[in-house]
mmCIF file of C-alpha atoms in Angstrom:
data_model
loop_
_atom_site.group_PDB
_atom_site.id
_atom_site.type_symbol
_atom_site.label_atom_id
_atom_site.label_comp_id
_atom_site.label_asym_id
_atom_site.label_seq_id
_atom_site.Cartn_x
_atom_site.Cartn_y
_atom_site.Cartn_z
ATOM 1 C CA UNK S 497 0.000 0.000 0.000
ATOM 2 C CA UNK S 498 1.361 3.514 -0.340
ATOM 3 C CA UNK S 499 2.646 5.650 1.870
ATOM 4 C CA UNK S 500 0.476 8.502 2.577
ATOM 5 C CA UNK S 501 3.585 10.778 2.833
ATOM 6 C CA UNK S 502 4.238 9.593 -0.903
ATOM 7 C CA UNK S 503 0.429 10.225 -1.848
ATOM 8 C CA UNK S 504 0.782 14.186 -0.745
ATOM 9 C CA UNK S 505 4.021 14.777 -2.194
ATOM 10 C CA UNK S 506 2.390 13.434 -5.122
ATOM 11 C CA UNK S 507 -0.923 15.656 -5.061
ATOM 12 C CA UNK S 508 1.382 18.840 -4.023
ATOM 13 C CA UNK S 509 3.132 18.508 -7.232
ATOM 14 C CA UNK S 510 0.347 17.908 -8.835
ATOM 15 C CA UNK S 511 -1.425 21.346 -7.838
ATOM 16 C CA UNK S 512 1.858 23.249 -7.718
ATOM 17 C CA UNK S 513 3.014 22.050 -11.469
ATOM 18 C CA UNK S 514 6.513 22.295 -9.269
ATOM 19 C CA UNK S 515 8.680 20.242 -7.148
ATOM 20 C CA UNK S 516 10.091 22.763 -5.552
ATOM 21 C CA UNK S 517 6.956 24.699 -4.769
ATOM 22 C CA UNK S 518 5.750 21.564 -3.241
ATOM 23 C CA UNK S 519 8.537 20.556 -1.669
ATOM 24 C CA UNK S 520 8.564 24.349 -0.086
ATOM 25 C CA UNK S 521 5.305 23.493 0.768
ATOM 26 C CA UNK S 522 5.892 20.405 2.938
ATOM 27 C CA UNK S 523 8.544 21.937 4.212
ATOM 28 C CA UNK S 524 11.010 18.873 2.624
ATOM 29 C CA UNK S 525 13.907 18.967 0.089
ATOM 30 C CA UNK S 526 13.407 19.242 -3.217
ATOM 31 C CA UNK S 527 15.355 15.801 -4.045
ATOM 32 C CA UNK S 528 12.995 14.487 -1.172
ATOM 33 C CA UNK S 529 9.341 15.327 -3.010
ATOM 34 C CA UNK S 530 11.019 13.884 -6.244
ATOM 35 C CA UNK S 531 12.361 10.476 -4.560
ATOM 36 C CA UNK S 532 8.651 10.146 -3.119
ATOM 37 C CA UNK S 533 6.940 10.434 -6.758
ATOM 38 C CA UNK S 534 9.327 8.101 -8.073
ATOM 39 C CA UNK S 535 8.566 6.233 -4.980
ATOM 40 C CA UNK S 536 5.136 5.968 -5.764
ATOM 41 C CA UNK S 537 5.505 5.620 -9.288
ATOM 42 C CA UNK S 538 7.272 2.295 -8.975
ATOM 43 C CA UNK S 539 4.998 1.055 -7.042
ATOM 44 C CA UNK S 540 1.478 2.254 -8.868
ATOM 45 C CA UNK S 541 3.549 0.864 -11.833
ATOM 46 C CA UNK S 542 2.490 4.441 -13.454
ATOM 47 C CA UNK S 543 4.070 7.368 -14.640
ATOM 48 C CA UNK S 544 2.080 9.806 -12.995
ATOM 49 C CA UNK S 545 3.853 13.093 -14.251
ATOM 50 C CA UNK S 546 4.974 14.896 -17.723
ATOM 51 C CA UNK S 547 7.993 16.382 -16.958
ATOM 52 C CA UNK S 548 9.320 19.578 -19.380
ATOM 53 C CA UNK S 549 12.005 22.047 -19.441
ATOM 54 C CA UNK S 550 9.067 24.415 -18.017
ATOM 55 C CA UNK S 551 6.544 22.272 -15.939
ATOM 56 C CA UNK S 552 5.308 19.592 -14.705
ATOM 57 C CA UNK S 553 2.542 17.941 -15.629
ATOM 58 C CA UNK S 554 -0.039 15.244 -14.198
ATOM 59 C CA UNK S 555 -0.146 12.826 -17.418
ATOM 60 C CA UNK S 556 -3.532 11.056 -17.687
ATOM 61 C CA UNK S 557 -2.834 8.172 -15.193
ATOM 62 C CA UNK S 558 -2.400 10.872 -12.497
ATOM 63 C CA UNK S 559 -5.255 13.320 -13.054
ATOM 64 C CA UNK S 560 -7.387 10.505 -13.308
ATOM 65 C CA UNK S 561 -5.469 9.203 -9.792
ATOM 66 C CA UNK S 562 -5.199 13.000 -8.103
ATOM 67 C CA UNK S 563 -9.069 13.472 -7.235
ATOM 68 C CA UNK S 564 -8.026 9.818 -4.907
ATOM 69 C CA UNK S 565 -5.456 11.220 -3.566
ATOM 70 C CA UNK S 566 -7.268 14.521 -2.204
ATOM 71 C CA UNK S 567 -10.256 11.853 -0.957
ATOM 72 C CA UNK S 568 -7.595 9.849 0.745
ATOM 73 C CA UNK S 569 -5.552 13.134 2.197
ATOM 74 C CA UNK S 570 -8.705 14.364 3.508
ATOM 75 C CA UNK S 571 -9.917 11.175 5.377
ATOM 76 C CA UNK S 572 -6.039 10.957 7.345
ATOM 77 C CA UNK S 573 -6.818 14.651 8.370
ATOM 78 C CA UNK S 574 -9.854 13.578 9.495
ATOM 79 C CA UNK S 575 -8.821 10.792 11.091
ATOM 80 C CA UNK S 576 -6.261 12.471 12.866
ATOM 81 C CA UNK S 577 -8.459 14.929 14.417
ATOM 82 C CA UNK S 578 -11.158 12.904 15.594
ATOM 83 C CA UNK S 579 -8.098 10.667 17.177
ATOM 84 C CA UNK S 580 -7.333 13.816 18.666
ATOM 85 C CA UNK S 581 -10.487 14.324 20.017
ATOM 86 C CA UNK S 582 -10.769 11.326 21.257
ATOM 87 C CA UNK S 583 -7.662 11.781 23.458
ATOM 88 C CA UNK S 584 -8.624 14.280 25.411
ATOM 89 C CA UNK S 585 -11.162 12.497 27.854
ATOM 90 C CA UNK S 586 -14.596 13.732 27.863
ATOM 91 C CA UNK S 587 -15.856 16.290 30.690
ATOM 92 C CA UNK S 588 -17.682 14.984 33.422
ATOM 93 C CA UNK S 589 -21.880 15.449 33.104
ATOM 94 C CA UNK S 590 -24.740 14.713 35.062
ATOM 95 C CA UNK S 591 -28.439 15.288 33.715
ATOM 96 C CA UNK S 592 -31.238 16.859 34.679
ATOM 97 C CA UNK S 593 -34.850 16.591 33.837
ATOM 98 C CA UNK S 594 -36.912 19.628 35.178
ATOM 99 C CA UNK S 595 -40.510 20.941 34.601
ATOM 100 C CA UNK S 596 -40.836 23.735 32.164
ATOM 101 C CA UNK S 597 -42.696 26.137 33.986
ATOM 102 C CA UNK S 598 -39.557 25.655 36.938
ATOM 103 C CA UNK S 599 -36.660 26.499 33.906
ATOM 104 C CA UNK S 600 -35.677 29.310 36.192
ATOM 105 C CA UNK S 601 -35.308 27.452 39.411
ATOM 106 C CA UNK S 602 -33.735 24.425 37.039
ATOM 107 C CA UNK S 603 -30.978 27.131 35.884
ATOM 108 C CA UNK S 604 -30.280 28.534 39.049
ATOM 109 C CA UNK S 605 -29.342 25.124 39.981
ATOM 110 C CA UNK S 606 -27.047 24.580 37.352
ATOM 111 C CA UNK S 607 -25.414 27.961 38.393
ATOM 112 C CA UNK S 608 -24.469 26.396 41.723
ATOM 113 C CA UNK S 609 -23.795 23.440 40.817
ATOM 114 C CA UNK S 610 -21.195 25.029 38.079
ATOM 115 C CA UNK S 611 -19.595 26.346 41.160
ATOM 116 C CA UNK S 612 -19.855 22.903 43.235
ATOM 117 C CA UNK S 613 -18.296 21.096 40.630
ATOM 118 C CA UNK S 614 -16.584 23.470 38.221
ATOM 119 C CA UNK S 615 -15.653 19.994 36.141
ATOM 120 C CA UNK S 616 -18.799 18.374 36.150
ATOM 121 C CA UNK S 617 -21.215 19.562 33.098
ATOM 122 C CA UNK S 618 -24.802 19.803 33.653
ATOM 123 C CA UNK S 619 -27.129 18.900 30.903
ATOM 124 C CA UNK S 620 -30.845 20.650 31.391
ATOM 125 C CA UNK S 621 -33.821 18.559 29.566
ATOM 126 C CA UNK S 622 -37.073 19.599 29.762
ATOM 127 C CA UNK S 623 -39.871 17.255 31.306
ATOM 128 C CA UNK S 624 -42.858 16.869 32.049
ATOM 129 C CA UNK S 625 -44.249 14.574 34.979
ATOM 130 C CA UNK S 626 -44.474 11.061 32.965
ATOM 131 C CA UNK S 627 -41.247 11.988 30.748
ATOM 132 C CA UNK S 628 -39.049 12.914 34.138
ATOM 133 C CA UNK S 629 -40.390 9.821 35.577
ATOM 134 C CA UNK S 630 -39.418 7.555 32.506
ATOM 135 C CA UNK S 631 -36.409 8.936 32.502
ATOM 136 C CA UNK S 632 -35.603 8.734 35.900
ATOM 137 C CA UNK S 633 -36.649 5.188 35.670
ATOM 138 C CA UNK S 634 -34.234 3.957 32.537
ATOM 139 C CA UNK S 635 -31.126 5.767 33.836
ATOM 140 C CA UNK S 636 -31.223 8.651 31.311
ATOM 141 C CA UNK S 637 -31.567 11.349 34.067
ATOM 142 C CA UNK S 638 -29.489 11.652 37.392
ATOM 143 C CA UNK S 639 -32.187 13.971 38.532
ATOM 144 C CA UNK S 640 -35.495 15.430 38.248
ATOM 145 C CA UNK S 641 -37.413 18.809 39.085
ATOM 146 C CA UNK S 642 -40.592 17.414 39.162
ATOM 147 C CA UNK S 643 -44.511 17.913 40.526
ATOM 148 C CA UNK S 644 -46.205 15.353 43.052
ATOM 149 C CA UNK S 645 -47.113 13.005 43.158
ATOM 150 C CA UNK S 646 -43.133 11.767 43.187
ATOM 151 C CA UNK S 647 -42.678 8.223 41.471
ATOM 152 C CA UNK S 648 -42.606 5.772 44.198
ATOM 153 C CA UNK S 649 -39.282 4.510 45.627
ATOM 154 C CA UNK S 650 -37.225 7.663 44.885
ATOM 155 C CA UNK S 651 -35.657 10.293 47.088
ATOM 156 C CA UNK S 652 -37.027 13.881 47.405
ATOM 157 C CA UNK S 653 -35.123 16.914 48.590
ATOM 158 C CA UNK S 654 -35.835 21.050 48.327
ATOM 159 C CA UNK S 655 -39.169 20.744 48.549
ATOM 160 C CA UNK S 656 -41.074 24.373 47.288
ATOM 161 C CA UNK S 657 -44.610 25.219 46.076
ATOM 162 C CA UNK S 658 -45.462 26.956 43.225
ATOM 163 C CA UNK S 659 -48.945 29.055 43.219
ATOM 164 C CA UNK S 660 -51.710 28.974 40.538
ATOM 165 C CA UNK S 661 -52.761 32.017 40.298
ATOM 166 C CA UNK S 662 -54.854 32.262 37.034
ATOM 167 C CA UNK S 663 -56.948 30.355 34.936
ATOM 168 C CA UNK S 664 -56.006 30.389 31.200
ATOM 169 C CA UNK S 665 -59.354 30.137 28.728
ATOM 170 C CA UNK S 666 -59.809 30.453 25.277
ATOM 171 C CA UNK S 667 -59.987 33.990 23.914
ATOM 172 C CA UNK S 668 -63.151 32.748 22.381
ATOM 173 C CA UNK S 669 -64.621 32.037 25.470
ATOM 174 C CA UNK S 670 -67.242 34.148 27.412
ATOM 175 C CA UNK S 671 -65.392 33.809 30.385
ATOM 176 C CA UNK S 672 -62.304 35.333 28.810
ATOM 177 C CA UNK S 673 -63.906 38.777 29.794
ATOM 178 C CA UNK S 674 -64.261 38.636 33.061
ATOM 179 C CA UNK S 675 -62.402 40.438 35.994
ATOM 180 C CA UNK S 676 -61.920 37.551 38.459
ATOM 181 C CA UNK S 677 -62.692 33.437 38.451
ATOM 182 C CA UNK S 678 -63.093 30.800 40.442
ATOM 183 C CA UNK S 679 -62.649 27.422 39.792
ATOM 184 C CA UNK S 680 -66.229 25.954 40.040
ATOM 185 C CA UNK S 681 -67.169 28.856 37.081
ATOM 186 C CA UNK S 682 -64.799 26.979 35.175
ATOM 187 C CA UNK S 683 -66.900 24.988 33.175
ATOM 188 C CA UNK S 684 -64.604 21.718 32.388
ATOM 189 C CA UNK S 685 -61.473 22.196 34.178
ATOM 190 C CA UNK S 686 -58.324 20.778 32.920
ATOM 191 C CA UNK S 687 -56.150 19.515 36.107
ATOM 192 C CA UNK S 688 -52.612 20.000 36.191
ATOM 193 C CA UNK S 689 -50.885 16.677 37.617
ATOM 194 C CA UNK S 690 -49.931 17.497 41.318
ATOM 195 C CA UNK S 691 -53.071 19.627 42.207
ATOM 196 C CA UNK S 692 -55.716 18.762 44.195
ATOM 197 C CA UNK S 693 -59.116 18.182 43.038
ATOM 198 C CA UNK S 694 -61.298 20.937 43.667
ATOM 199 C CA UNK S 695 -65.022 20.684 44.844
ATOM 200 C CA UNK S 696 -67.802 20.841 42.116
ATOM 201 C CA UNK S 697 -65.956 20.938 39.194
ATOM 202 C CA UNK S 698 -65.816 19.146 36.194
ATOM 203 C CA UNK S 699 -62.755 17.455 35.042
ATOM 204 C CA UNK S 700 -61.468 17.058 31.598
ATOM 205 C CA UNK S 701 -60.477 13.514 30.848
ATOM 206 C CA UNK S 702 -57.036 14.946 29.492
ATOM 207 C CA UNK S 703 -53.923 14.530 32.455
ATOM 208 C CA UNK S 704 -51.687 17.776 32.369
ATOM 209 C CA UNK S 705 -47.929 17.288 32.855
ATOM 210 C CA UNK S 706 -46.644 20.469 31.536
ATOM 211 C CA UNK S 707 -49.696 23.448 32.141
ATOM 212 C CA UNK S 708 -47.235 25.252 29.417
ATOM 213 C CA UNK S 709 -47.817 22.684 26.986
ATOM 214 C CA UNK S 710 -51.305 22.244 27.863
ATOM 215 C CA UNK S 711 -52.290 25.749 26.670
ATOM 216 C CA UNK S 712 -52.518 24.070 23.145
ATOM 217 C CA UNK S 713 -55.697 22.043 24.791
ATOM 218 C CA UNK S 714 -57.043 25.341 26.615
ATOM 219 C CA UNK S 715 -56.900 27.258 23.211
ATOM 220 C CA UNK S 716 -58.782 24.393 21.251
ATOM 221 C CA UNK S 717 -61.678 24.720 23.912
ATOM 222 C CA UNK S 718 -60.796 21.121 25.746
ATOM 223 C CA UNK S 719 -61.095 23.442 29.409
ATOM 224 C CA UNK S 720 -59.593 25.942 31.496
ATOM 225 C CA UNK S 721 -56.438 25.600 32.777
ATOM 226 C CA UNK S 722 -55.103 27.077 36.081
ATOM 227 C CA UNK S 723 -51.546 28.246 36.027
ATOM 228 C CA UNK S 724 -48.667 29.992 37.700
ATOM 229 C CA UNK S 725 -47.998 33.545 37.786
ATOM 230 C CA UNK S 726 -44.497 32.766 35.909
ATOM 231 C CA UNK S 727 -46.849 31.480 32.690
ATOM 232 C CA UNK S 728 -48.552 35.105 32.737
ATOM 233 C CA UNK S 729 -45.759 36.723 32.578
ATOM 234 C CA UNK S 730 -43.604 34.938 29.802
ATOM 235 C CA UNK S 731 -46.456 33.041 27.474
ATOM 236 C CA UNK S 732 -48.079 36.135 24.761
ATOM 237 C CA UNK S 733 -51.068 33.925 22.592
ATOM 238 C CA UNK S 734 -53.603 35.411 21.235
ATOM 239 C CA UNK S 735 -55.690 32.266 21.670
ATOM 240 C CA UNK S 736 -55.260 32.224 24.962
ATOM 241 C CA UNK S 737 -56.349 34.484 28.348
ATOM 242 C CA UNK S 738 -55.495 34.568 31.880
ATOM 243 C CA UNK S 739 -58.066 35.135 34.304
ATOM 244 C CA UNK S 740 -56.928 36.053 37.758
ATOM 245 C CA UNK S 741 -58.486 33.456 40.223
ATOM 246 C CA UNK S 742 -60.363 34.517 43.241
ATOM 247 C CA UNK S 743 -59.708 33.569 46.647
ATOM 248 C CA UNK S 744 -56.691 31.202 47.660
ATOM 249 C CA UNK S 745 -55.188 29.961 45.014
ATOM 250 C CA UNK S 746 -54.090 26.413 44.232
ATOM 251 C CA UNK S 747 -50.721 25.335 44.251
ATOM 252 C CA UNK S 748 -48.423 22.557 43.320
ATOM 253 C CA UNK S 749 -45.435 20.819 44.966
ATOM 254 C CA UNK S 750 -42.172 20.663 43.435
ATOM 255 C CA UNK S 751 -38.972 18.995 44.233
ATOM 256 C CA UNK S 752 -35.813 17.643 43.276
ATOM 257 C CA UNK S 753 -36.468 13.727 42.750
ATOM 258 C CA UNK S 754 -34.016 10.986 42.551
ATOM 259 C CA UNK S 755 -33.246 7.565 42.733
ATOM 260 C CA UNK S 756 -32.401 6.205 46.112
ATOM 261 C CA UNK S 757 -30.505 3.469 47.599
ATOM 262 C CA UNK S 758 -33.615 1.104 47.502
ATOM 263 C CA UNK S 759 -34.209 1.769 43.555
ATOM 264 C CA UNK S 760 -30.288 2.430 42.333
ATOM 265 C CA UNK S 761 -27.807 -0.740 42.406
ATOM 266 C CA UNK S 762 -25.371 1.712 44.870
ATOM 267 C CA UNK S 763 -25.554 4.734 47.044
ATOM 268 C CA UNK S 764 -26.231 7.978 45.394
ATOM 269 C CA UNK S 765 -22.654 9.637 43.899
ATOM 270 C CA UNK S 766 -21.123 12.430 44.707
ATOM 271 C CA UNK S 767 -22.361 14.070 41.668
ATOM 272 C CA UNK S 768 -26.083 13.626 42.512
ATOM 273 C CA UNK S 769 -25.828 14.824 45.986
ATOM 274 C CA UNK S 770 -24.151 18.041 44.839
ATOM 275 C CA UNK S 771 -26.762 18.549 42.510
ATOM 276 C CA UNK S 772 -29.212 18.035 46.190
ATOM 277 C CA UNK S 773 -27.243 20.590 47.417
ATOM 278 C CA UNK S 774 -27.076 22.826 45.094
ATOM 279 C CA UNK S 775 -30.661 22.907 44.716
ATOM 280 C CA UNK S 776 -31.118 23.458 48.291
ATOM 281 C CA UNK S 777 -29.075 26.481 47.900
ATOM 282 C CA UNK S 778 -30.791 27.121 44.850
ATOM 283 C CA UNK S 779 -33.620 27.617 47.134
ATOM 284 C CA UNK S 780 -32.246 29.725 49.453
ATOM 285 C CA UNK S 781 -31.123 32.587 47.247
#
């Protein structure tokens, strides 16, 4: 096989039309590039050059053979970079599935955690209830910021509660004009996963794991949807309206979830209980 230090020298000259320039170049001799062509020459059993008293030329053998040579030139480089890559060992990571509507809590975490563990990478995904859950289950999340109810078996830490304050209708809706709402007005009521069921209402049959996702259902008419303030302030539909609720308002339960002794094969790491701690702190600020 040829030696891919003969296969350049032989696709420099070729672009160059010199053996100098090329060997310039490569930064070799002159009598160097030319012993490498000849080189590869003998071996192809090809003349791959014209040579004149002015240039040098690819003959047809190697234009036909230079287009290879580039294809085979830029695989090594390739090669050698991903090799190079690959020797330099990967940072450490830890992931975390959080609850949409708690991104800002689920960054703030990350924040302290960055200055826990300035080595150890942390990887936000989005969840809602049954995705955190599944993915707390199959090992593709270290953590979770989830709602209750918390999946049985796992560990809980940094407990907080979030307030719903409004209740999100459709635009189209009569009740979309009114000043203040309460629950029972709500017609069919379409419960986020966590809350508790209110007193004469009527209860869509669809489960809500992310209220931010849900609005989709609220705007198609499937119910009203009662939400936290942090929804009001960042979410701009026209489809959609947000009601203030009267009297106390609703609220869910949030923490950070993961698995425990009695669901993992080993303790918790060190990396996880940072992450608990830096949530607690999280908290705190």
């Amino acid at each position: 096989m040829a030696a891919l230090r003969d296969i350049e020298c032989f696709a420099l000259v070729a672009r160059h039309r010199s053996f100098s320039r090329a060997a310039e170049a490569l930064g070799l001799s002159q009598p160097a590039v030319s012993q490498a062509v000849a080189r590869l020459e003998r071996e192809l059993g090809l003349r791959l050059f014209e040579r004149t008293s002015r240039e040098v030329v690819p003959s047809p053998a190697g234009a036909a053979l230079l287009p290879h040579a580039d294809a085979v030139l830029e695989q090594a480089t390739a090669f050698t970079a991903e090799a190079a890559r690959l020797a330099v060992p990967a940072p450490a990571a830890i992931r975390l599935a959080y609850a949409p509507i708690v991104g800002g809590l689920a960054a703030r975490v990350a924040r302290r955690l960055a200055l826990r563990k300035p080595g150890l990478d942390v990887e936000l995904v989005p969840a809602g209830w049954r995705a955190a859950t599944d993915a707390l289950g199959l090992g593709h999340a270290a953590a979770a910021i989830m709602s209750t109810p918390f999946p049985p078996g796992f560990a809980s830490s940094a407990r907080f509660h979030v307030p719903l304050s409004h209740l999100a209708v459709a635009s189209a809706d009569p009740l979309s004009t009114a000043g203040l709402l309460t629950l029972e007005r709500a017609g069919r009521l379409l419960l986020p996963r966590g809350m508790a069921v209110p007193d004469g209402v009527r209860l869509a049959p669809e489960a809500v794991d992310d209220p931010a996702a849900a609005l989709d259902l609220v705007a198609a008419g499937r119910g009203a949807l009662p939400v936290p303030q942090l929804l009001v302030d960042t979410v701009r539909r026209p489809d959609v309206r947000f009601v203030p609720l009267a009297g106390a308002a609703p609220r869910l339960t949030f923490a950070l979830v993961w698995p425990s002794t009695s669901t993992a094969s080993a303790a918790p790491g060190a990396d996880v209980m940072a992450l608990v701690q830096a949530a607690q702190e999280a908290l705190r600020w």
